[in-house]
XYZ file of C-alpha atoms in Angstrom:
405
model
C -168.393 -72.261 -164.894
C -168.813 -76.276 -163.397
C -171.170 -78.415 -164.142
C -172.876 -82.054 -164.273
C -173.132 -83.049 -168.005
C -175.820 -85.597 -169.657
C -174.304 -86.929 -172.649
C -176.236 -90.092 -173.653
C -174.701 -92.133 -177.059
C -175.965 -95.660 -177.446
C -172.909 -97.283 -176.223
C -172.629 -94.891 -172.974
C -176.352 -95.883 -172.509
C -175.193 -99.483 -172.365
C -172.388 -98.470 -170.212
C -174.345 -96.380 -167.860
C -176.861 -99.390 -168.063
C -173.495 -102.309 -166.225
C -172.012 -99.329 -163.903
C -175.992 -99.014 -162.277
C -176.179 -103.000 -162.486
C -172.620 -103.778 -160.939
C -172.506 -101.482 -159.081
C -175.802 -99.912 -157.822
C -176.736 -96.282 -156.872
C -172.682 -96.162 -156.239
C -172.012 -96.484 -160.082
C -173.524 -93.033 -160.453
C -169.838 -91.622 -159.496
C -168.259 -92.366 -162.807
C -171.267 -93.819 -164.930
C -170.113 -92.341 -168.622
C -173.744 -89.875 -169.156
C -172.621 -87.484 -166.639
C -170.151 -85.653 -165.689
C -168.215 -82.829 -164.299
C -167.154 -80.791 -166.266
C -166.110 -76.732 -167.111
C -168.519 -75.239 -169.428
C -169.187 -71.990 -170.586
C -171.558 -69.680 -169.162
C -175.141 -70.355 -170.936
C -175.849 -67.531 -173.192
C -178.825 -64.903 -172.400
C -181.674 -66.348 -175.671
C -183.190 -62.733 -175.986
C -183.220 -59.381 -174.060
C -186.280 -60.821 -172.150
C -183.930 -63.483 -170.387
C -182.079 -63.191 -167.653
C -178.642 -65.961 -165.964
C -179.774 -66.744 -162.485
C -176.638 -68.445 -160.347
C -177.649 -70.988 -158.587
C -177.801 -71.732 -155.103
C -179.565 -74.692 -155.020
C -179.945 -78.198 -157.594
C -182.430 -80.465 -156.016
C -182.410 -83.902 -156.989
C -185.702 -85.402 -158.163
C -187.369 -88.073 -158.682
C -188.266 -87.973 -162.377
C -183.789 -86.790 -162.710
C -182.695 -90.720 -161.013
C -185.163 -92.721 -163.775
C -182.881 -89.941 -166.242
C -179.886 -91.124 -164.783
C -180.756 -94.825 -164.334
C -181.935 -94.877 -167.436
C -185.864 -95.786 -166.376
C -186.994 -93.307 -168.351
C -190.230 -93.906 -171.970
C -187.743 -92.905 -174.752
C -191.112 -90.972 -175.818
C -189.953 -88.360 -173.530
C -185.967 -87.726 -175.085
C -188.473 -86.167 -178.262
C -188.835 -83.004 -175.957
C -185.172 -82.945 -174.919
C -181.632 -81.968 -176.493
C -178.100 -83.270 -175.430
C -175.800 -82.325 -173.796
C -177.807 -81.071 -171.447
C -177.525 -79.450 -167.727
C -179.775 -81.725 -165.454
C -181.276 -79.719 -162.345
C -185.278 -78.022 -162.659
C -186.349 -77.834 -159.303
C -183.783 -74.339 -158.470
C -183.337 -71.256 -156.328
C -180.813 -68.463 -157.583
C -180.291 -65.427 -157.512
C -180.925 -62.907 -160.475
C -177.085 -62.602 -162.178
C -177.826 -60.764 -164.914
C -180.878 -59.029 -166.814
C -181.071 -58.552 -170.423
C -182.355 -54.817 -171.994
C -185.909 -55.996 -171.835
C -186.040 -56.945 -168.495
C -188.675 -55.458 -165.824
C -189.334 -56.534 -162.419
C -186.177 -58.400 -161.653
C -182.730 -57.257 -160.559
C -178.886 -58.587 -159.754
C -178.637 -60.307 -156.513
C -182.714 -60.809 -156.451
C -183.441 -64.692 -155.165
C -185.542 -66.503 -157.884
C -187.197 -70.063 -157.495
C -188.346 -70.446 -161.995
C -190.592 -71.865 -162.709
C -188.416 -74.815 -164.993
C -191.209 -75.544 -167.540
C -190.600 -73.789 -171.416
C -193.383 -73.514 -173.262
C -194.845 -71.306 -175.930
C -194.058 -67.936 -174.113
C -190.611 -68.513 -173.390
C -189.809 -70.016 -177.014
C -191.185 -66.826 -179.264
C -194.363 -68.687 -180.100
C -197.619 -67.738 -179.937
C -200.255 -69.119 -177.843
C -200.646 -73.407 -178.689
C -204.466 -74.116 -177.355
C -202.946 -75.156 -174.351
C -200.615 -72.422 -173.418
C -203.688 -70.462 -174.218
C -206.258 -72.525 -171.759
C -203.366 -71.578 -168.803
C -202.509 -75.008 -169.000
C -198.926 -74.918 -170.183
C -197.793 -78.058 -168.342
C -199.455 -79.581 -171.735
C -197.822 -77.166 -174.800
C -198.100 -79.105 -177.949
C -194.401 -76.851 -179.026
C -191.539 -78.133 -176.266
C -190.092 -78.474 -179.509
C -190.248 -75.873 -181.795
C -189.022 -72.235 -182.131
C -186.011 -70.379 -180.867
C -185.069 -72.903 -178.423
C -183.734 -76.216 -178.381
C -186.417 -79.265 -177.445
C -186.906 -79.524 -174.015
C -189.772 -79.335 -171.762
C -188.001 -77.389 -169.269
C -184.838 -76.397 -167.861
C -182.631 -78.748 -166.271
C -183.729 -81.024 -169.909
C -182.510 -78.205 -173.328
C -179.244 -78.141 -174.014
C -179.567 -73.780 -174.834
C -180.519 -73.326 -170.571
C -178.274 -75.017 -168.393
C -179.957 -76.425 -165.345
C -179.362 -76.195 -161.076
C -176.806 -78.791 -161.178
C -174.810 -75.747 -162.405
C -173.847 -72.126 -161.467
C -175.897 -70.949 -163.315
C -178.668 -71.769 -166.064
C -180.765 -69.159 -167.648
C -184.959 -67.909 -168.166
C -187.184 -66.215 -169.620
C -187.893 -63.235 -167.235
C -191.268 -64.168 -167.089
C -190.462 -67.830 -165.107
C -188.913 -66.015 -162.650
C -190.721 -65.853 -159.436
C -189.425 -63.517 -156.717
C -188.486 -65.792 -153.333
C -190.655 -63.868 -150.457
C -188.843 -62.102 -147.183
C -188.099 -64.857 -144.945
C -187.986 -67.731 -146.640
C -184.852 -69.755 -146.906
C -183.367 -71.019 -149.469
C -183.717 -74.563 -148.083
C -187.534 -74.297 -147.827
C -187.993 -72.098 -151.434
C -186.192 -75.049 -152.946
C -189.329 -77.252 -151.564
C -191.460 -74.515 -154.010
C -191.293 -77.139 -156.851
C -192.434 -80.098 -155.501
C -194.816 -78.904 -152.988
C -196.431 -76.949 -156.476
C -196.658 -79.941 -158.336
C -198.319 -81.882 -155.347
C -200.736 -78.860 -155.234
C -201.795 -79.084 -158.855
C -202.045 -82.720 -158.241
C -204.604 -82.098 -155.493
C -206.022 -79.444 -157.149
C -207.230 -80.950 -159.909
C -208.261 -84.362 -158.043
C -211.876 -85.305 -157.159
C -211.931 -85.130 -153.736
C -214.014 -87.117 -152.170
C -216.836 -86.077 -149.701
C -217.183 -89.559 -147.890
C -214.048 -91.996 -147.967
C -210.597 -91.739 -147.831
C -207.412 -90.470 -149.806
C -204.739 -92.425 -150.339
C -201.161 -91.848 -151.028
C -199.177 -93.933 -151.647
C -195.136 -93.075 -151.521
C -193.427 -91.298 -149.247
C -190.293 -89.366 -151.300
C -190.744 -85.688 -151.391
C -193.899 -85.500 -153.983
C -195.712 -87.802 -152.174
C -194.587 -86.260 -148.201
C -195.552 -82.545 -150.219
C -199.326 -84.205 -151.314
C -200.405 -84.768 -148.101
C -199.844 -81.758 -146.841
C -201.323 -79.741 -149.976
C -204.271 -81.572 -148.799
C -204.491 -81.053 -145.437
C -204.068 -77.562 -147.043
C -206.753 -77.610 -149.056
C -209.180 -80.220 -147.841
C -208.336 -80.024 -144.258
C -211.329 -82.350 -143.834
C -209.811 -85.850 -145.852
C -209.293 -88.822 -144.760
C -205.663 -89.024 -145.582
C -204.693 -92.299 -144.978
C -199.985 -92.453 -146.080
C -198.361 -95.752 -147.732
C -195.221 -95.411 -147.338
C -191.410 -97.766 -147.329
C -189.543 -96.015 -144.384
C -189.816 -95.148 -140.479
C -188.535 -91.852 -141.782
C -191.347 -91.498 -144.274
C -193.707 -92.810 -142.155
C -192.731 -90.069 -138.917
C -192.840 -87.024 -141.963
C -196.322 -88.182 -143.378
C -197.821 -88.156 -139.327
C -196.229 -84.248 -138.588
C -197.359 -82.856 -142.085
C -200.956 -83.790 -142.066
C -202.013 -87.675 -142.326
C -204.361 -89.409 -140.824
C -202.844 -93.142 -140.788
C -199.636 -94.185 -142.542
C -199.148 -97.826 -143.649
C -195.943 -99.355 -143.820
C -195.542 -101.068 -147.038
C -193.075 -104.829 -145.770
C -193.394 -105.328 -149.697
C -195.077 -108.916 -149.029
C -198.369 -107.721 -149.425
C -199.272 -108.589 -145.612
C -200.294 -104.106 -145.629
C -203.269 -104.264 -147.899
C -204.892 -106.135 -144.414
C -203.236 -102.657 -142.829
C -205.003 -101.023 -145.507
C -208.451 -102.549 -145.597
C -208.987 -101.962 -142.205
C -208.458 -98.294 -142.271
C -210.629 -98.025 -145.167
C -213.143 -100.816 -144.246
C -212.560 -103.205 -147.108
C -212.248 -106.517 -147.071
C -209.800 -108.604 -148.315
C -209.843 -111.435 -150.104
C -207.154 -114.526 -151.884
C -206.724 -115.377 -155.275
C -206.386 -119.278 -155.817
C -202.024 -117.109 -156.868
C -201.208 -113.403 -156.749
C -201.402 -110.897 -154.138
C -204.345 -109.778 -152.229
C -207.401 -108.642 -153.263
C -209.493 -105.631 -152.296
C -212.855 -105.435 -151.867
C -213.438 -101.754 -151.467
C -210.711 -99.563 -150.181
C -209.788 -95.893 -150.745
C -212.434 -93.000 -152.672
C -209.283 -91.131 -153.905
C -205.685 -92.415 -154.481
C -203.038 -90.129 -156.323
C -199.920 -92.652 -156.541
C -196.231 -90.975 -156.003
C -193.362 -93.676 -156.664
C -194.139 -94.208 -160.156
C -192.757 -97.770 -159.742
C -194.810 -100.607 -160.974
C -194.889 -102.328 -157.638
C -196.254 -98.303 -155.691
C -198.942 -98.404 -159.685
C -200.479 -102.208 -158.950
C -200.811 -101.282 -155.387
C -202.140 -97.511 -156.177
C -204.940 -99.650 -158.730
C -205.932 -102.662 -156.183
C -206.533 -100.214 -153.068
C -208.768 -98.033 -154.979
C -212.681 -99.138 -154.413
C -215.255 -99.624 -157.212
C -215.619 -96.476 -158.412
C -213.296 -94.745 -157.103
C -210.946 -92.795 -159.052
C -206.245 -93.245 -159.931
C -204.230 -90.224 -160.013
C -200.882 -91.214 -161.452
C -197.849 -88.006 -160.015
C -195.402 -90.213 -159.825
C -194.202 -89.909 -163.423
C -194.797 -94.175 -164.123
C -193.140 -94.982 -167.248
C -192.664 -98.334 -168.353
C -193.833 -99.828 -165.517
C -193.734 -104.620 -165.433
C -196.115 -106.779 -163.702
C -198.956 -104.475 -163.435
C -203.112 -106.218 -163.025
C -205.082 -103.467 -165.104
C -207.720 -106.267 -163.888
C -209.078 -103.152 -161.250
C -209.268 -100.543 -163.865
C -212.403 -102.354 -165.812
C -213.137 -104.097 -163.050
C -214.424 -102.140 -160.180
C -214.560 -98.704 -163.565
C -212.178 -96.931 -161.975
C -210.943 -93.491 -163.512
C -207.443 -92.830 -163.892
C -205.288 -89.477 -164.728
C -201.896 -87.882 -164.986
C -201.383 -84.825 -163.205
C -197.824 -82.913 -164.764
C -195.989 -80.583 -163.269
C -198.074 -77.130 -162.464
C -200.146 -74.504 -164.339
C -202.575 -71.630 -164.041
C -205.027 -73.547 -161.691
C -208.688 -72.676 -160.932
C -210.684 -72.133 -158.206
C -210.094 -72.766 -155.563
C -206.551 -71.010 -155.881
C -208.090 -67.473 -158.564
C -206.269 -68.141 -161.433
C -202.370 -67.924 -160.478
C -199.707 -70.029 -161.676
C -199.267 -72.994 -159.621
C -195.398 -72.118 -158.076
C -196.714 -68.813 -157.057
C -199.274 -70.288 -154.784
C -196.353 -72.896 -153.564
C -194.252 -69.532 -152.100
C -197.474 -68.180 -150.731
C -198.648 -70.820 -148.612
C -194.308 -71.221 -147.415
C -194.211 -67.421 -146.925
C -197.355 -67.725 -144.370
C -195.974 -70.347 -143.024
C -199.391 -73.076 -144.315
C -197.237 -75.629 -145.139
C -193.996 -76.404 -143.320
C -191.672 -78.710 -145.624
C -188.678 -76.716 -144.575
C -187.033 -80.966 -142.481
C -187.902 -82.153 -145.788
C -184.512 -81.286 -146.866
C -182.136 -83.562 -144.951
C -178.427 -83.912 -147.106
C -176.974 -80.712 -148.847
C -174.262 -81.674 -151.418
C -170.810 -79.842 -153.144
C -170.943 -80.680 -157.137
C -167.782 -82.574 -156.717
C -169.458 -85.547 -154.155
C -172.583 -85.891 -156.720
C -171.835 -89.407 -156.828
C -172.282 -89.367 -153.261
C -175.508 -87.285 -153.360
C -177.159 -89.329 -156.423
C -176.492 -92.680 -154.611
C -177.882 -90.974 -151.478
C -181.833 -89.889 -152.911
C -182.262 -92.956 -153.894
C -180.915 -95.462 -151.056
C -182.846 -93.223 -148.952
C -179.783 -92.985 -146.967
C -179.693 -91.599 -143.226
C -183.084 -91.086 -143.811
C -182.792 -88.647 -147.121
C -185.789 -87.350 -147.915
C -184.965 -84.327 -149.997
C -180.985 -83.981 -151.677
C -179.267 -81.072 -153.256
C -176.715 -80.098 -154.617
C -175.177 -76.690 -154.284
C -172.676 -75.595 -157.346
């Protein structure tokens, strides 16, 4: 089968970094850490697994961080190379193991890509036993090579190839009436639902969403679905992101101009004051009661801390890794509470102790959210360089970019 294979070595890392610096995102077309190859179809690890033929594999912001070589080195301990990237997926069951029940060849599925204890054939660790399998203690143990998820484990493959394998328990049937294009958005929607469900939604004040990419827009949609009375303010970079944020339910949208002038607009919406220090960026007194940071850049993280009111809460959703130039003063000066949200789990109330991905698929089937417009570009594997450049550069109004193996 054909697949994109990520094979980093120290020399390839240095060459890849040089290419992306010199050529920008177009350097990914020939980046030596990623190549389109012919490889064997991955075998089923046990009789409880299935193989899935990929229809669409999404390009996630975390994938772009990986290919920019901007991920924290700490995450490399929870991966095994070489691997086929891609964890956002929708496809058809191609083969089922002898012990699999409830799934059949030809059935459309979305696969939960996380690889916790149960998938690895291990007794449940305390996190998995509590339903928080996204915090599994054994992502590097058991019958599989290390890897937090499909798309970072050499034994499973990923959705940037023609097929990958998954434990039957990970596969969620796609409801009738939900197209492949919609089903691909179930995974980022699940990330958003998990972040919103565990955040302290304020009884008063504004909820600020920083970032207008796929996850940020899904967070806006999840807020509107879970907290219809919330006042939602979206801080985005591009006009097309602003239009989509309004379409998904944001009450107000502010454009980030890159020069800090948007602080005044956020202050006007939230009733805050803008103060000017001797030098450096503006300071807000007041701001959002809850901020969900969904971009993962140093600038967006700095904004999230500065634009949250004293005593407020900041949730990091955007996979910030090694930010530079972030002023941590607001955390202690304003007594902010800062936490993180990673992927999804078994959610509690009001979602009924169910896997977040199942909730996301149910919402899509019930038209509780309409995310179909978020998938803006689809490319064949052979044009992966163009796909990655489009996703990173937000070319032609790109929001979600996908590969179609």
